[in-house]
Every structure is written in structure tokens, then in C-alpha cells.
Tab-separated table of C-alpha atoms in Angstrom:
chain	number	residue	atom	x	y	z
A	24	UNK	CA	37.904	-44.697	69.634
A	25	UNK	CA	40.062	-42.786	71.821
A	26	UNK	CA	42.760	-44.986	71.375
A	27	UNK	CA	42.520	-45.699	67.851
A	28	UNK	CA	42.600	-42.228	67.449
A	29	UNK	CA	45.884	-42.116	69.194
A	30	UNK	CA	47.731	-44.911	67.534
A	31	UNK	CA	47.253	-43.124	64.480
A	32	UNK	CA	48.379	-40.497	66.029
A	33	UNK	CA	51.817	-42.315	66.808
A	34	UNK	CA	52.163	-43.828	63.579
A	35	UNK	CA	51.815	-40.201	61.780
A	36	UNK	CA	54.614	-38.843	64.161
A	37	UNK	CA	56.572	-42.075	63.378
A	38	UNK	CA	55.664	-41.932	59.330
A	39	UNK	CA	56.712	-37.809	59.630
A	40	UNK	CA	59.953	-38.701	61.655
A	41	UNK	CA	60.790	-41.279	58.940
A	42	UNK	CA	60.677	-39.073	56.326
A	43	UNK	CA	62.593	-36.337	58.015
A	44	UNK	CA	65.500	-38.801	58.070
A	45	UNK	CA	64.768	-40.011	54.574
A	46	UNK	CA	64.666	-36.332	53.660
A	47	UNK	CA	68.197	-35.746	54.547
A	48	UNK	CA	69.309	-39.711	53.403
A	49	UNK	CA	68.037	-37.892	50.423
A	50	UNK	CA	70.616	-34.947	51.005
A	51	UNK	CA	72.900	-37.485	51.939
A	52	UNK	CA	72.766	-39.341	48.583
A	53	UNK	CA	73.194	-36.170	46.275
A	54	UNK	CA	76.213	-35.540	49.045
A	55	UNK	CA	78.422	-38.675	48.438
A	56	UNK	CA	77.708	-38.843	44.774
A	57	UNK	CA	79.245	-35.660	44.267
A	58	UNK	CA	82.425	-36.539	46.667
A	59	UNK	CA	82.808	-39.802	44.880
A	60	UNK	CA	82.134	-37.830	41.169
A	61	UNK	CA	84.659	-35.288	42.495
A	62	UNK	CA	86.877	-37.293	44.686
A	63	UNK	CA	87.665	-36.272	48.059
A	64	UNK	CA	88.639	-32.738	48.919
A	65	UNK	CA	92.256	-33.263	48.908
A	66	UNK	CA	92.512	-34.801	46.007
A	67	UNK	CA	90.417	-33.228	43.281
A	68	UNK	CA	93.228	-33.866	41.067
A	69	UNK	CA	91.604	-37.828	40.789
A	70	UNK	CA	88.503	-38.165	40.760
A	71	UNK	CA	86.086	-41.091	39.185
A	72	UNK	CA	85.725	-39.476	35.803
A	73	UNK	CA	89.613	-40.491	35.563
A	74	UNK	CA	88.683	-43.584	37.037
A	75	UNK	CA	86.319	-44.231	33.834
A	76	UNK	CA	88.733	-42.932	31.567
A	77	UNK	CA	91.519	-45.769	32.843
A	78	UNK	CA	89.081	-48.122	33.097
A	79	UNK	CA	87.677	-47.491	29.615
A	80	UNK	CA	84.146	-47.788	31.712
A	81	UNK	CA	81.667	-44.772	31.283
A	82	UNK	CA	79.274	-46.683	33.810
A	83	UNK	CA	81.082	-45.510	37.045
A	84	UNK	CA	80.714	-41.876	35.743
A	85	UNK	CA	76.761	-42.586	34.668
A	86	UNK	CA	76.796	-44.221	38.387
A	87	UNK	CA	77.602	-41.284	40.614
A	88	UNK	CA	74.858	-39.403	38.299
A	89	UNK	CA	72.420	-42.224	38.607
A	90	UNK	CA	72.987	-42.104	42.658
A	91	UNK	CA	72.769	-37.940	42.242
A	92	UNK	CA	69.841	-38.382	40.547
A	93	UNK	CA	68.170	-40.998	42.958
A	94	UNK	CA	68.544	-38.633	46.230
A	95	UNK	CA	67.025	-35.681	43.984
A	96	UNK	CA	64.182	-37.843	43.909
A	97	UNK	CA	64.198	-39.082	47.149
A	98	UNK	CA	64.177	-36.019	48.575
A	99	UNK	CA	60.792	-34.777	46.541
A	100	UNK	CA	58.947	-38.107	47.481
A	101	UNK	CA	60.181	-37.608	51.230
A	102	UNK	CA	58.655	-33.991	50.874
A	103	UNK	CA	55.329	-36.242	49.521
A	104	UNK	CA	55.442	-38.345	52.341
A	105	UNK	CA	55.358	-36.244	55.341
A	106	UNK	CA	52.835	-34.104	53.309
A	107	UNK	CA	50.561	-36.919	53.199
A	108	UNK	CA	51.798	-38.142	56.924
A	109	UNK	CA	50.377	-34.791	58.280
A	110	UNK	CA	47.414	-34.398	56.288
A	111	UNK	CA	46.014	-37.996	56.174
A	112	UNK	CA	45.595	-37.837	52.996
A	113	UNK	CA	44.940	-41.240	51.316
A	114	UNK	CA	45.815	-40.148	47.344
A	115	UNK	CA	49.412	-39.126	48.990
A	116	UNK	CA	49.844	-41.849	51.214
A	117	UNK	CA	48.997	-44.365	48.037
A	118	UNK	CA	51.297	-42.593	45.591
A	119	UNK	CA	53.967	-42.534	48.153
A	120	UNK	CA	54.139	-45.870	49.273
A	121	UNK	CA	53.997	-47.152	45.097
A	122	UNK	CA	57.041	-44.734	44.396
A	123	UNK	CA	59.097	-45.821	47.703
A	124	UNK	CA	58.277	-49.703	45.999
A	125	UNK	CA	60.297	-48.880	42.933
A	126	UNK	CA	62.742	-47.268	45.309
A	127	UNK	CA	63.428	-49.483	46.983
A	128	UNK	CA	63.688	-52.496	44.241
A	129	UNK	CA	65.793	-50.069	42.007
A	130	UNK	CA	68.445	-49.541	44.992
A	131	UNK	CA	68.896	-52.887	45.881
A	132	UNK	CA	69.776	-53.591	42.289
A	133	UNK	CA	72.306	-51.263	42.265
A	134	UNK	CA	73.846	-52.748	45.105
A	135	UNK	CA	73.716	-55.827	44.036
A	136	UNK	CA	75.561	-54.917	41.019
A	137	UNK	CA	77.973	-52.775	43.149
A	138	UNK	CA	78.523	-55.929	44.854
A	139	UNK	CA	79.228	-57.825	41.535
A	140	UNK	CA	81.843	-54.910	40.208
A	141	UNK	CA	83.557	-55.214	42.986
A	142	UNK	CA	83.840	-58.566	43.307
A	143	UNK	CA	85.738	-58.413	39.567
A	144	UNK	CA	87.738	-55.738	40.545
A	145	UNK	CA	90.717	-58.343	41.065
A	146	UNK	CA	89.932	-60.268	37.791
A	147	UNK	CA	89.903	-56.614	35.697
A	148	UNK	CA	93.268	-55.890	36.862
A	149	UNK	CA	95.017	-59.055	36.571
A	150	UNK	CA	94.062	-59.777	33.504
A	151	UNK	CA	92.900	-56.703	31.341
A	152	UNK	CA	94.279	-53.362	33.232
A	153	UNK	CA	97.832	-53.904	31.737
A	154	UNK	CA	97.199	-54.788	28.175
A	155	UNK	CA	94.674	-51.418	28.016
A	156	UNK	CA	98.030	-49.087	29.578
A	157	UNK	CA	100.712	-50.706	27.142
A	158	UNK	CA	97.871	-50.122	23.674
A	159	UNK	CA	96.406	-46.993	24.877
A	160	UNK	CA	98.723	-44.858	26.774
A	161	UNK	CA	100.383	-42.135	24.350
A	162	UNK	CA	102.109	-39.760	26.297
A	163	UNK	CA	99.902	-37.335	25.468
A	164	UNK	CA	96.969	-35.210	25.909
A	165	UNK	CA	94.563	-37.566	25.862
A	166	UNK	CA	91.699	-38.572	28.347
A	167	UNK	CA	93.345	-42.299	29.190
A	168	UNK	CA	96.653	-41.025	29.324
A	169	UNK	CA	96.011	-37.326	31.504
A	170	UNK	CA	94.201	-40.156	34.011
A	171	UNK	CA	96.869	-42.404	34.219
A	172	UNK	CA	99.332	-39.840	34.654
A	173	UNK	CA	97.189	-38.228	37.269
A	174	UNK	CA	96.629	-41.553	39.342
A	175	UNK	CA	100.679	-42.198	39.034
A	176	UNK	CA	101.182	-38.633	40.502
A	177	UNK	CA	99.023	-38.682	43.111
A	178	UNK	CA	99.379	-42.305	44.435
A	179	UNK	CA	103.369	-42.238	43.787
A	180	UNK	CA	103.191	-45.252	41.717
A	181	UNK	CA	103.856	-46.357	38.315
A	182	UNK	CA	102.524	-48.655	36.149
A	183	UNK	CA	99.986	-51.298	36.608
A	184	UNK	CA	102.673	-53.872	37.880
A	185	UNK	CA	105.530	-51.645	37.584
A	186	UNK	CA	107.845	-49.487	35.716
A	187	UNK	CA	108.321	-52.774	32.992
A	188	UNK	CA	104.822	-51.805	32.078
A	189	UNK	CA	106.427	-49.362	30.023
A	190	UNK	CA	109.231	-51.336	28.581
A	191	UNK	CA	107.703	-51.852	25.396
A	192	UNK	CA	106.567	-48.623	24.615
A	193	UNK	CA	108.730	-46.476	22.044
A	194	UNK	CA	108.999	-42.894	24.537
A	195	UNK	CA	109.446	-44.874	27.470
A	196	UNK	CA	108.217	-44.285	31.434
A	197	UNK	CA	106.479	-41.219	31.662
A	198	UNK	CA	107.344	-37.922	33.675
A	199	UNK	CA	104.375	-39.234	36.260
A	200	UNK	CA	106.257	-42.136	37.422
A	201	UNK	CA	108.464	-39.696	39.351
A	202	UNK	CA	105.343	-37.792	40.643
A	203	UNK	CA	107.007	-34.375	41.278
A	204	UNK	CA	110.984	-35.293	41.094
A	205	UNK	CA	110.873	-35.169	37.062
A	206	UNK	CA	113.290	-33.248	35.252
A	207	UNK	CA	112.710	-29.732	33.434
A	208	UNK	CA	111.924	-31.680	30.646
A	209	UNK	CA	109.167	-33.904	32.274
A	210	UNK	CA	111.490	-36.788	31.763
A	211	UNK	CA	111.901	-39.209	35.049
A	212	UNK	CA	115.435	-39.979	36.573
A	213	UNK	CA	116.302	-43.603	37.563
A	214	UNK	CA	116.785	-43.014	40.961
A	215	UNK	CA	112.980	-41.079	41.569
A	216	UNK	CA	111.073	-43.426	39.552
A	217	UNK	CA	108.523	-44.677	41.542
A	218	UNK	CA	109.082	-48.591	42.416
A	219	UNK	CA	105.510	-49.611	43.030
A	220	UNK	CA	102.782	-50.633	40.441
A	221	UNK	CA	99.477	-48.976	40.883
A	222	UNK	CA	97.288	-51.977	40.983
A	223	UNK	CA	96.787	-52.131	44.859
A	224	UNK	CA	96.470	-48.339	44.744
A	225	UNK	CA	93.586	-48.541	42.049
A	226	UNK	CA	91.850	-51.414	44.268
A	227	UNK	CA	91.666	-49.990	47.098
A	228	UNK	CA	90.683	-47.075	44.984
A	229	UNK	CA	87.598	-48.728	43.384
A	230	UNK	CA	86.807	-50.952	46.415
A	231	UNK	CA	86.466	-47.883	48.681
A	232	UNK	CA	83.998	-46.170	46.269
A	233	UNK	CA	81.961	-49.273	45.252
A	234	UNK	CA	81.613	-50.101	49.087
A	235	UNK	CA	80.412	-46.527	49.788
A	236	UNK	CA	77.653	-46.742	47.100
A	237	UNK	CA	76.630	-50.033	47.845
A	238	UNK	CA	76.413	-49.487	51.687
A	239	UNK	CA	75.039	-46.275	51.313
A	240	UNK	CA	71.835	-47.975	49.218
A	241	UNK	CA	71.333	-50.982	51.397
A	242	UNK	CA	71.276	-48.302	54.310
A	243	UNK	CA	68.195	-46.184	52.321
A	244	UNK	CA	66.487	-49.557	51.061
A	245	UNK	CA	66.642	-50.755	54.851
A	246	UNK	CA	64.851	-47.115	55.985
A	247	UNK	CA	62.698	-47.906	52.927
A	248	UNK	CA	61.336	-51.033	54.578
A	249	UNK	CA	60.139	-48.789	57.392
A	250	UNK	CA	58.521	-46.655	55.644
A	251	UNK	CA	56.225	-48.751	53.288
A	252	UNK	CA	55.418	-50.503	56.575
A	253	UNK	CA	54.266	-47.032	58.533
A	254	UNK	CA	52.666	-45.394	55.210
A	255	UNK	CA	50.114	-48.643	54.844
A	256	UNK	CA	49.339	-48.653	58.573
A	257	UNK	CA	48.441	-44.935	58.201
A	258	UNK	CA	47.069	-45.118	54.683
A	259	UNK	CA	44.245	-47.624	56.441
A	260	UNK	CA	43.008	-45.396	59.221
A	261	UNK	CA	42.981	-42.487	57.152
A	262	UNK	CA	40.235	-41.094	56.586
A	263	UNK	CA	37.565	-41.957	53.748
A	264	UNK	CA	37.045	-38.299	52.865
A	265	UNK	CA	40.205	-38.354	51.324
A	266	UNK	CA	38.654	-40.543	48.315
């Protein structure tokens, strides 16, 4: 009796240790959504809501709040589980265990389909990213075109290929193509226009952020595992005057 009593003992340290760390994976979630939302502190001026504007792709911005949204929660059911770790309490324990189920399916899903974006990364900007710049930038105000002219500035680099992206278009290569050498008139000289396309810029861009999210769930989901494990092992020598 003794030491039944003091394996579940150990297993409702280990379930309350668990859920400390999944606690602040929790934190940790709601942390990197908003850097990847944001972008990184020195360079708020791109961040992944100009990603989805160049990309014509509202997912990426409905991602980071998705992934916000999923360490909110995570953090309220880690709250659960060390509630129920500590008091034995079967009705927690149950609930707990069901939500950390759907957890844990719903996170490997979206790393699976991180997996799958980035995977077409290549394809999207081969084949689609230039035709989208040549119809839809406008030198102007707009969303697609304040993006592009942001990513050009900040990752010195113009066009998707290069400056001939702009060949056909009737005002020409943008002021952003010479990042901060443009003239009073925001017009680019030759000789500072940026020589580079932007394509390996905006896949390392998108590569680095997809491979944060997905590595980030797969390294919950796998803490996950533990924690369904330890939560039925306690849930069965809890006590029946919890039902």
C-alpha cells in the first residue's frame, strides 16, 4: 500500500512538472506567434502580414493567430492539469487528458501542413510569384505594393528575378529597388539599383518561419505524448471519491 501510495506520488510530481513546462510551452507559443506576426525586432518594418499581402495568402496571417490562439489555450488546460495533478481529482484528470487528445491531433495537422507549404515554397515562386508583381504592383499605396516595396528595402533586392521584372510596367522600377540611395523624387539611379531578385530572400524568408511553426508544434505534440501517458496513470489510482 505503502508503495502504491508512493508511485502515485511520483507520477503526480511528474504529471505537475509536465504541466509546468507545458505551461510556459504555452507562453512560448503566444511568444513566437507574435515575433513571427510582427517579425523580428529589427525589422518590424516586414513582418508576415506583408508576407500575406505579396503572397496574396491571408492563411499565414490567420496562422500566427491560430498558433496565438492555441498557446492561450494551452496555457488554461496546463492550469487544468496541474489542478487536477495536485488534487487527484478524477473529473479534471478526464477532461484534461480528452482536451490534450484534440491538442495534440490539431498540432500535428498543422505541422503537417506547415510541412506541405513549405515544401511548395519553390514551386510558388517559380512559377506564380512573378506574374502576381508584374499584374498587381501599382506604385502606389496599396497593400501588395507598400509590401513589396518594404521587402525590396529591407532585403536590398529588387524584383522577383530582377530589375527586368519591371520592364514591362508603364512607371518603371520603383524607388525601393535602390533601398535608401533613391533620388528626392523617389526615383532609382542606374548605378544604386539593386542587382539581385528577391526570390532567395523571400525563401529563406518563408522557410525560416514555416520551420519555426512547424518545429515548434511537433516539440508541444511530443510533450503532449507525455502527458496523456502520466494523466491516465494518475487518473487510475485516483481516488473513487472523486466520482
Amino acid at each position: 500500500m505503502g508503495d502504491e501510495s508512493c508511485g502515485t506520488r511520483c507520477v503526480q510530481f511528474i504529471l505537475f512538472m509536465l504541466n509546468f513546462i507545458f505551461f510556459l510551452c504555452g507562453v512560448g507559443l503566444v511568444v513566437v506567434s507574435i515575433f513571427i506576426w510582427l517579425g523580428p525586432v529589427e525589422a518590424f518594418n516586414f513582418n508576415v502580414i506583408d508576407l500575406a499581402n505579396i503572397l496574396d495568402n491571408v492563411y499565414l496571417e490567420v496562422g500566427c493567430f491560430i498558433m496565438m490562439g492555441a498557446g492561450v489555450i494551452i496555457i488554461f488546460f496546463a492550469i487544468i492539469g496541474c489542478c487536477g495533478a495536485f488534487l487527484l481529482n478524477r473529473l479534471l484528470l478526464g477532461l484534461y487528458f480528452l482536451i490534450i487528445i484534440l491538442l495534440f491531433f490539431a498540432q500535428l495537422a498543422g505541422a503537417v501542413l506547415a510541412a506541405i507549404y513549405s515544401a511548395e515554397i519553390d514551386t510558388f515562386l517559380s512559377s506564380e510569384a512573378t506574374d502576381m508583381l508584374q499584374t498587381k504592383y501599382k506604385h502606389g499605396n496599396d497593400s501588395y505594393s507598400l509590401a513589396i516595396d518594404s521587402f525590396q528595402m529591407k532585403f536590398d533586392c529588387c524584383g522577383i528575378n530582377g530589375r527586368e521584372d519591371y520592364d514591362d510596367l508603364d512607371k518603371g522600377i520603383p524607388g525601393s529597388c535602390c533601398g535608401k540611395d533613391r533620388t528626392s523624387d523617389g526615383k532609382c539611379v542606374d548605378a544604386d539599383i539593386a542587382q539581385s531578385g528577391c526570390r532567395e530572400e523571400l525563401k529563406a524568408f518563408l522557410t525560416q518561419n514555416t520551420t519555426i511553426i512547424g518545429a515548434t508544434l511537433v516539440g508541444v505534440a511530443c510533450l503532449e505524448l507525455f502527458l496523456m501517458v502520466f494523466a491516465v496513470l494518475l487518473c487510475r489510482n485516483a481516488s473513487e471519491k472523486d466520482y
